[in-house]
Tab-separated table of C-alpha atoms and ligand atoms in Angstrom:
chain	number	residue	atom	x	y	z
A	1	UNK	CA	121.607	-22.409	146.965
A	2	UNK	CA	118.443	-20.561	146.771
A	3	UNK	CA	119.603	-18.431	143.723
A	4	UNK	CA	120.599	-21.961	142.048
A	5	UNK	CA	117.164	-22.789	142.800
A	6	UNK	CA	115.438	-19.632	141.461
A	7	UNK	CA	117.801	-19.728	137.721
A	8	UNK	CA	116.673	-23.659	137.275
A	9	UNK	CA	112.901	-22.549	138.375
A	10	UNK	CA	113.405	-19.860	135.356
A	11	UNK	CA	114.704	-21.459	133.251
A	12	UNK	CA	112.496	-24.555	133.450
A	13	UNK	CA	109.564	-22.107	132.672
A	14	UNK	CA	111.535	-20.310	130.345
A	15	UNK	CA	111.426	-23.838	128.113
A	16	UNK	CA	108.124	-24.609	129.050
A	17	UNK	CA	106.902	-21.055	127.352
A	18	UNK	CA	109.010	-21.793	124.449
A	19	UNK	CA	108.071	-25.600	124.222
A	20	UNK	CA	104.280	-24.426	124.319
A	21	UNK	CA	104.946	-21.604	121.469
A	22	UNK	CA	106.628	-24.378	119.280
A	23	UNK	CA	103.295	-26.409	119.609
A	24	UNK	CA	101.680	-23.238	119.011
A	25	UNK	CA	103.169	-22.454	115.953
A	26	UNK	CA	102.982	-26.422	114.782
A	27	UNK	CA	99.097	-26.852	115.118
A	28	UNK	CA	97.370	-25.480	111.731
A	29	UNK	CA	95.938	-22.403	110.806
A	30	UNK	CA	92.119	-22.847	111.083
A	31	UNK	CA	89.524	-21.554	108.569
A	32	UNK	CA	86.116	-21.894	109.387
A	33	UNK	CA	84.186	-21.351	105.864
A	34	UNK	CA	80.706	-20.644	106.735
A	35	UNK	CA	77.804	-20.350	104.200
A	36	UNK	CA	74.022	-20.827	103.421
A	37	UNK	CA	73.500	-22.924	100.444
A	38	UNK	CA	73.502	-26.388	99.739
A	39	UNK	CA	77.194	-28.100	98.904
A	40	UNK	CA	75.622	-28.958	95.336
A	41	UNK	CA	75.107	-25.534	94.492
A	42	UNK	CA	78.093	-22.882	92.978
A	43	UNK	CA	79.231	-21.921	96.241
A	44	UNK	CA	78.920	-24.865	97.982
A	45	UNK	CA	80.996	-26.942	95.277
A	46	UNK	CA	83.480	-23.791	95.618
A	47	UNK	CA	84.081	-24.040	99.170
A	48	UNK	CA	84.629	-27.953	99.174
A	49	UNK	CA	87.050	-27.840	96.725
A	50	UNK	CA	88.667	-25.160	98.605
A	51	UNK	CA	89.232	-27.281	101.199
A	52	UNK	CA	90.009	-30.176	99.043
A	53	UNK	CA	93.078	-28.388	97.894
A	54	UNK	CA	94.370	-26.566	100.947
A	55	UNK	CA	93.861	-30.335	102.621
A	56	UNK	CA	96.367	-31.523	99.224
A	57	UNK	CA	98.757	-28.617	99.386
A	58	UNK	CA	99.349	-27.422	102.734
A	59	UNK	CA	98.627	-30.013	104.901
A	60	UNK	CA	99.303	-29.858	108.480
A	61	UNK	CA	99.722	-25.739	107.974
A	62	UNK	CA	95.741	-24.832	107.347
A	63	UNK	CA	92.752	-26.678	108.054
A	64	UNK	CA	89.843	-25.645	106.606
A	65	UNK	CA	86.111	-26.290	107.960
A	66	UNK	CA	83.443	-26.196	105.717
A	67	UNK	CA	79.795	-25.343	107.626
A	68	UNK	CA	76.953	-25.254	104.523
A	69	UNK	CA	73.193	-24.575	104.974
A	70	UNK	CA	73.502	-21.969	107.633
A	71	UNK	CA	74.394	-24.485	110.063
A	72	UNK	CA	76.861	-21.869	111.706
A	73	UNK	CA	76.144	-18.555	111.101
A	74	UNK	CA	72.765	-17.556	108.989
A	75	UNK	CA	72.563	-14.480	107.451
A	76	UNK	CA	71.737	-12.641	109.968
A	77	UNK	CA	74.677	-13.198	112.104
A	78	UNK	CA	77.686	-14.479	109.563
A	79	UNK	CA	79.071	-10.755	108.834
A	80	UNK	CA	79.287	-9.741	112.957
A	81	UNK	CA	80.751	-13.496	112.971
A	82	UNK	CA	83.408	-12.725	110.381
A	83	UNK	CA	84.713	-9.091	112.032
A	84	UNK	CA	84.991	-11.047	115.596
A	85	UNK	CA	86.848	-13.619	113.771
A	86	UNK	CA	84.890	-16.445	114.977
A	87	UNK	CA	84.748	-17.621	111.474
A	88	UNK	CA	87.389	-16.680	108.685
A	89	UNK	CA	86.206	-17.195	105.198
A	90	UNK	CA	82.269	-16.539	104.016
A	91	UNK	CA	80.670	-15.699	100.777
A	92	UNK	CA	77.566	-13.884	100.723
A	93	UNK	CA	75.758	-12.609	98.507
A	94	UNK	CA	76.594	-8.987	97.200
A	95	UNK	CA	73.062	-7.558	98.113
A	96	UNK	CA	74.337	-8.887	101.545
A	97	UNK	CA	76.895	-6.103	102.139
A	98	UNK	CA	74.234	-2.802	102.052
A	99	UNK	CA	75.787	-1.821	105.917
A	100	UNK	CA	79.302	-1.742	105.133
A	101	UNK	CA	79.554	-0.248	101.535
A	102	UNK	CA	76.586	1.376	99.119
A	103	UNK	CA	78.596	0.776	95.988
A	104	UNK	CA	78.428	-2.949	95.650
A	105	UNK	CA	74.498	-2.112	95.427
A	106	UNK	CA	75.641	-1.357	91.681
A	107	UNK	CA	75.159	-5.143	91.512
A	108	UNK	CA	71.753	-5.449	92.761
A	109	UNK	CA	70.311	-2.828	89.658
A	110	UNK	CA	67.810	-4.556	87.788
A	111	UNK	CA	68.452	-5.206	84.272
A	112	UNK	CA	72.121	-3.827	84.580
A	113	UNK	CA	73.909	-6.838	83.040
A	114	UNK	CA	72.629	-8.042	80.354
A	115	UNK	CA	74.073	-11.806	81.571
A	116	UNK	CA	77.002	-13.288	83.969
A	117	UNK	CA	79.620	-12.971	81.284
A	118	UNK	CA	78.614	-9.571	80.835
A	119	UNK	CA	78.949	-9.794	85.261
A	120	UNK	CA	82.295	-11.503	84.559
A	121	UNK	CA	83.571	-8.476	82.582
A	122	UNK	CA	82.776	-6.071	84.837
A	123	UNK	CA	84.502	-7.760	87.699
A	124	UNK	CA	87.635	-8.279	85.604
A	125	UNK	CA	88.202	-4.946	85.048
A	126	UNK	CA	89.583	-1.771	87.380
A	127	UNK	CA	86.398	-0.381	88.638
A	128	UNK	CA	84.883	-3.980	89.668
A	129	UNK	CA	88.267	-5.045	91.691
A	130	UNK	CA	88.213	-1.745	93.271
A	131	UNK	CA	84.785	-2.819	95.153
A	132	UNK	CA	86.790	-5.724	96.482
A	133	UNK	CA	88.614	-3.186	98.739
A	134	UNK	CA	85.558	-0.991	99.252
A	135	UNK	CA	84.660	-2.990	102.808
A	136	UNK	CA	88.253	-2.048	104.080
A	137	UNK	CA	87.146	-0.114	106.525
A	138	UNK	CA	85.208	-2.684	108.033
A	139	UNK	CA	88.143	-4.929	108.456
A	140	UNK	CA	86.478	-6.652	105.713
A	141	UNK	CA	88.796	-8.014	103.050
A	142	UNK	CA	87.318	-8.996	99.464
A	143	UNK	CA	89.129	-11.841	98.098
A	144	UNK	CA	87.305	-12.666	95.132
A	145	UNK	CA	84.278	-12.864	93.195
A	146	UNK	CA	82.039	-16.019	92.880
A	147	UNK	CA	79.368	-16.628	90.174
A	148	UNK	CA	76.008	-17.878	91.312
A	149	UNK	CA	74.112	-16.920	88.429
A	150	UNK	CA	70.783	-14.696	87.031
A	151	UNK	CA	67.683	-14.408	89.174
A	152	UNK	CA	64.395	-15.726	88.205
A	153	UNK	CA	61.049	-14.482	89.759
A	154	UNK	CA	59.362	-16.857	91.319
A	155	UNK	CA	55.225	-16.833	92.319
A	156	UNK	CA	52.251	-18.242	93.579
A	157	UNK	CA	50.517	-16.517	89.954
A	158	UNK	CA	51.897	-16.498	86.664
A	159	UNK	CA	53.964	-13.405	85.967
A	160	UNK	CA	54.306	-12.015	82.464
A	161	UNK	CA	53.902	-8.260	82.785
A	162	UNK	CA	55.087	-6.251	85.627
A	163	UNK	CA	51.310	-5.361	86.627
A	164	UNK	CA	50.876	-9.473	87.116
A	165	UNK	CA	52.924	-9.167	90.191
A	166	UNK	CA	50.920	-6.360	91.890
A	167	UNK	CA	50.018	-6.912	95.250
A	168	UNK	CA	52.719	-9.746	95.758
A	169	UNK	CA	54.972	-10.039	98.776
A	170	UNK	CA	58.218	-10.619	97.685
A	171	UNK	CA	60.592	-12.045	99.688
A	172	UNK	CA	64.183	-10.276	99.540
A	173	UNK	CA	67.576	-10.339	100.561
A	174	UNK	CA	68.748	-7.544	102.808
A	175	UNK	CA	69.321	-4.879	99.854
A	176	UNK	CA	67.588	-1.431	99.816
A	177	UNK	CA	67.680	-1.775	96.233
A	178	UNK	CA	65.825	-4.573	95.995
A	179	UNK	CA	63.135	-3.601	98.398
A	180	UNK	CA	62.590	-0.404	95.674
A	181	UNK	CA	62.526	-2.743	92.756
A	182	UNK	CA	59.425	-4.734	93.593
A	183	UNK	CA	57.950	-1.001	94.909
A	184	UNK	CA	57.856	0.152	92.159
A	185	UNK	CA	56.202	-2.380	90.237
A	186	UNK	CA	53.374	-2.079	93.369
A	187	UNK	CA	54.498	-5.229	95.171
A	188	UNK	CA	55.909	-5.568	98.160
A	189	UNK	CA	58.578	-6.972	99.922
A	190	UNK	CA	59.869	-8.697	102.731
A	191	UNK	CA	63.535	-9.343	103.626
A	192	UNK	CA	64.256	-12.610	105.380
A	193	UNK	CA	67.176	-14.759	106.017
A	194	UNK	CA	67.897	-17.689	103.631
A	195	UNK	CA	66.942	-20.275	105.780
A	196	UNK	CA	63.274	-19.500	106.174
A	197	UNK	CA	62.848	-18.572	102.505
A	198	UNK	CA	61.137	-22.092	102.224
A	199	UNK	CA	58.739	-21.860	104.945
A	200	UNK	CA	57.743	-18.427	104.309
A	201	UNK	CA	56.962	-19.028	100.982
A	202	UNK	CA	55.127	-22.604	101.986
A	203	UNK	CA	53.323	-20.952	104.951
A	204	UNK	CA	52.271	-17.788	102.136
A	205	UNK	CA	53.743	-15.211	104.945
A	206	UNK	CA	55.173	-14.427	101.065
A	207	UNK	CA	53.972	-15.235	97.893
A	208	UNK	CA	57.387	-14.643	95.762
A	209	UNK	CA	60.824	-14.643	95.305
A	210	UNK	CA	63.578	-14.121	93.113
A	211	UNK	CA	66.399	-16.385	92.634
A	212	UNK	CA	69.358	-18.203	90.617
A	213	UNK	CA	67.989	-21.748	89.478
A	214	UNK	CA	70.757	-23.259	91.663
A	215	UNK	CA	69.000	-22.259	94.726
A	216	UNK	CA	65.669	-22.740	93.914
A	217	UNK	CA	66.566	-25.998	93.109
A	218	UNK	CA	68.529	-27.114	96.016
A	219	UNK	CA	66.009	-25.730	98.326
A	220	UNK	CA	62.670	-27.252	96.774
A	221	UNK	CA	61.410	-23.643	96.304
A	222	UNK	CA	60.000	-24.806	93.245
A	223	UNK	CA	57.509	-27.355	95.118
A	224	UNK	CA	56.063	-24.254	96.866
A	225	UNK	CA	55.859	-21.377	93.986
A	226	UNK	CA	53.959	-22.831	91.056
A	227	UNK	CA	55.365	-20.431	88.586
A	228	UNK	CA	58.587	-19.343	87.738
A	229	UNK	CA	59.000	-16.703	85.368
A	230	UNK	CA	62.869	-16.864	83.293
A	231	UNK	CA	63.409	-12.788	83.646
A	232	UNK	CA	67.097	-13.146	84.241
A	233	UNK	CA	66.386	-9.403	85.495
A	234	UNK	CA	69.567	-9.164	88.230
A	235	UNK	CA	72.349	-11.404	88.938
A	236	UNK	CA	73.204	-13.247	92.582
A	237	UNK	CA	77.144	-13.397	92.916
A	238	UNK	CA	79.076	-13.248	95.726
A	239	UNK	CA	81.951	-12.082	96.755
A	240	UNK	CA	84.402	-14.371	98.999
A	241	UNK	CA	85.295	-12.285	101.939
A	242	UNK	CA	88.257	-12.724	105.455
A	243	UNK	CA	88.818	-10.588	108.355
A	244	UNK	CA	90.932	-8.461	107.218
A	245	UNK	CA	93.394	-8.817	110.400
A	246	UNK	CA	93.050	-12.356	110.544
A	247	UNK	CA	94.105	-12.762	106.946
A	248	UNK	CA	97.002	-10.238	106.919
A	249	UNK	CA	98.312	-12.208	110.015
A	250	UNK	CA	98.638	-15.569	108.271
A	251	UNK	CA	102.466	-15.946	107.555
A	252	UNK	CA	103.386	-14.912	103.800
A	253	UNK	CA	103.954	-18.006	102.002
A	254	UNK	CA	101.371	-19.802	103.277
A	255	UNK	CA	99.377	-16.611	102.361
A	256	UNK	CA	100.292	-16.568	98.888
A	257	UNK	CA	99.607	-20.133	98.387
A	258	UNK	CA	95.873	-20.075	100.023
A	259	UNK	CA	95.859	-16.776	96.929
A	260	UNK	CA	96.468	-18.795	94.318
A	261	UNK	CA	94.696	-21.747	95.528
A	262	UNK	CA	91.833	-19.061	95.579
A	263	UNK	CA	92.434	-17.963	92.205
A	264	UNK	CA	92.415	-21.814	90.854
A	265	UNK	CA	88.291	-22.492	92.975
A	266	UNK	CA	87.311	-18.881	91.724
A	267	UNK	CA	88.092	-20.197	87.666
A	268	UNK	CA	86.719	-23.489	88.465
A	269	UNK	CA	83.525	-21.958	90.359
A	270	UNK	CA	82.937	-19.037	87.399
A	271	UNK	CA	83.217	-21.252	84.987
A	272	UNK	CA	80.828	-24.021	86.015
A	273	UNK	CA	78.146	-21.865	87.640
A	274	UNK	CA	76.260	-21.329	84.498
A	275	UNK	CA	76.079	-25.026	83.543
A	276	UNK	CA	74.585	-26.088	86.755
A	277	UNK	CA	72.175	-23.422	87.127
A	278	UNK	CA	70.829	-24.860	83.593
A	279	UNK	CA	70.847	-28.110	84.682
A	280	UNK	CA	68.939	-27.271	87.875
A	281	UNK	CA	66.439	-25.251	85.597
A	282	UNK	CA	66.122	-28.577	83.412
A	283	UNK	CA	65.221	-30.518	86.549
A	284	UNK	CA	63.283	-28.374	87.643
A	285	UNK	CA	61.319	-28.019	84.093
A	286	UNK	CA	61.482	-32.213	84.583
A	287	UNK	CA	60.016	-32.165	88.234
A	288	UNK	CA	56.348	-30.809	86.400
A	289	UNK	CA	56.205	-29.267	89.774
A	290	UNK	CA	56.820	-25.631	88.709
A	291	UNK	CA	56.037	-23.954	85.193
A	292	UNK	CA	58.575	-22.241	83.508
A	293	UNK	CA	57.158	-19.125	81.834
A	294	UNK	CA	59.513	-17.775	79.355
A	295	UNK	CA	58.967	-14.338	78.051
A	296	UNK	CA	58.749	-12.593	74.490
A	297	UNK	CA	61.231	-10.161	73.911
A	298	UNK	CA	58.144	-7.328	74.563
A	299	UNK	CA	57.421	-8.682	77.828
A	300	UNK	CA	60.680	-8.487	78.869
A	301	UNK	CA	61.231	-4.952	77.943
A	302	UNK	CA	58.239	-4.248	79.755
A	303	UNK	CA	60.346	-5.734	83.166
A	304	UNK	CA	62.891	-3.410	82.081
A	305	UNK	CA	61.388	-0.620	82.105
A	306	UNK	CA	59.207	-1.031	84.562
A	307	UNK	CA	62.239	-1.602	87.038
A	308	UNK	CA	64.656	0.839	85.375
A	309	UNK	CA	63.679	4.363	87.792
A	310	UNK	CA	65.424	2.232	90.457
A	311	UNK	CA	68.860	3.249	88.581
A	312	UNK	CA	68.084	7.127	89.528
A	313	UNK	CA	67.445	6.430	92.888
A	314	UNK	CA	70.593	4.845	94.088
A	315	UNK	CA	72.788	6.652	91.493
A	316	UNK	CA	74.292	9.372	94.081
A	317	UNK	CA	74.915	6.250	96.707
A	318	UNK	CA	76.632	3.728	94.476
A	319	UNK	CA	78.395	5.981	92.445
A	320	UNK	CA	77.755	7.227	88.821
A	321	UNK	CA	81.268	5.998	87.512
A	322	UNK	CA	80.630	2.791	89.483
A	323	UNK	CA	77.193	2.673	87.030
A	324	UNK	CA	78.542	3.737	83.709
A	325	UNK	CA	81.532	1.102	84.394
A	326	UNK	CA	78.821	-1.672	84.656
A	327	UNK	CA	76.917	-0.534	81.798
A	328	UNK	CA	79.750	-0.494	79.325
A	329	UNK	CA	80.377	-4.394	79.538
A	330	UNK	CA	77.088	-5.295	77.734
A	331	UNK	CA	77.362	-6.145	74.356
A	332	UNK	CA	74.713	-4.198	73.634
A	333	UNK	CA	75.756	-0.819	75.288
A	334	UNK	CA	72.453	0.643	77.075
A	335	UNK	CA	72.253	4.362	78.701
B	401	LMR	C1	69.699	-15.467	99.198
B	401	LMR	O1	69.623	-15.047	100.369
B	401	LMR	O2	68.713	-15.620	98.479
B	401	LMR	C2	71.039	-15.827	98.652
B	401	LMR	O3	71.916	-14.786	98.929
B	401	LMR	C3	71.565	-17.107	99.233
B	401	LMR	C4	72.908	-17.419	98.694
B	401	LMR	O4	73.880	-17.312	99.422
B	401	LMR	O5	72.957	-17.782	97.505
């Protein structure tokens, strides 16, 4: 009687385990997509549409959350947020990445690409997806790139010439290389999450910046920096990044369809990013609330090399194969 007892007891628990794993295995994958910009900007429109299609295509298998305008994790916090797997898909910045790998710093090098299809090249091709893996280590998986677009410098004065921006506190993104960059054009630097870019800049705690038009635009920067010089002397990409175990662990199929739906936001995103960071410089332009300054071809080459001994000081770190990869994918090929 009491061993009757015990096997129902058993296996009533037995069917209650399996009964639980079953609804375990039924409710969706979830992927929190955390990021910092606004939804109308490159990667904002990216990771709607992301979710758009995974919502289409595999519905009731993943469920993706979209959390824009640092809202979740800032800067400051997303990466740590990532590795614990408390979120599962972000895209920051590449100058965002200094701690877990020195080579995507060949990104960061001023006056390295000549434009973002010269960018797009170089992320095409062997030596650029290599540096998707280069964060392994880290549990850090690189899924793709993401065009932003070309920084512009931003000011409180007008800057034509290097020597204009002496003095200046620039704020920066967390990149060694770009706190050398404004050094050695004697300005300084400052580097501060995303989110208080605005304030700082509207409080003068800094006086510059340097950003795509896309994010100048979405954040009002431009109604707090009266001039914005059109350098185009770096680019702002990103690269769309998972925890490495969390991704590996997502069943096969459903793996290989999230891939592809990757590779179909990635084209979409790359090839749109240009087009609204000229629209957003038109509105800008339109708002009379910032001057454009565009540069002669002299001034420009004065940027250059006024910038250009910040090559030689991270070659050893990033690599000088990573470097002479990026360089042949101007048009123009530069030593
Ligand atoms: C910045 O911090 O300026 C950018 O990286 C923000 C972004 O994600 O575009």
């Amino acid at each position: 009687m009491f061993n009757t007892i015990r096997a129902l007891a058993t296996g009533a628990l037995a069917l209650a385990a399996l009964s639980c794993q079953v609804a375990l295995a039924e409710e969706p994958i979830l992927i929190k997509f955390s990021h910092v910009v606004a939804d109308s900007t490159p990667k904002g429109q990216g990771a709607l549409l992301f979710k758009k299609l995974v919502e289409e295509r595999l519905e009731g298998k993943v469920k993706v959350e979209v959390y824009p305008n640092s809202t979740l994790y800032g800067d400051a916090n997303e990466l740590d947020a990532l590795r614990n797997n408390e979120v599962q898909l972000l895209a920051p910045s590449l100058a965002k990445f200094d701690q877990y790998t020195k080579q995507l710093q060949v990104f960061d090098l001023p006056f390295l690409f000549d434009d973002l299809e010269a960018v797009n090249r170089f992320q095409k091709r062997a030596k650029g997806r290599q540096l998707l893996r280069s964060m392994e280590a880290h549990d850090i998986a690189g899924l793709a790139y993401w065009h932003n677009g070309m920084k512009q410098l931003s000011a409180t004065r007008a800057l034509h010439v290097p020597t204009d921006a002496k003095g200046l506190n620039f704020r920066i993104q967390p990149s060694a290389v770009l706190e050398s960059q404004f050094s050695v054009i004697g300005a300084n630097s400052q580097k501060l999450p995303f989110s208080e870019v605005f304030d700082a800049l509207k409080s003068g705690k800094v006086q510059g910046a340097e950003n795509p038009w896309s994010n100048i635009y979405s954040k009002k920067l431009h109604e707090v920096q009266p001039f914005i010089s059109e350098t185009n002397h770096g680019v702002l990409d990103y690269m769309l990044v998972s925890n490495s175990r969390f991704w590996y662990s997502i069943p096969h199929q459903v793996r290989t369809e999230l891939e592809a739906i990757i590779d179909e936001v990635t084209y979409a995103v790359n090839k749109q990013a240009e087009a609204d960071n000229q629209a957003d410089r038109q509105r800008i332009i339109d708002s009379g609330r910032s001057q454009v300054i565009s540069l002669t071809p002299e001034q420009r080459q004065a940027w250059r090399d006024a910038m250009r001994p910040v090559w030689a000081q991270f070659e050893d770190q990033i690599g000088k194969d990573v470097i002479k990869a990026a360089q042949t994918v101007n048009r123009k090929h530069r030593e």
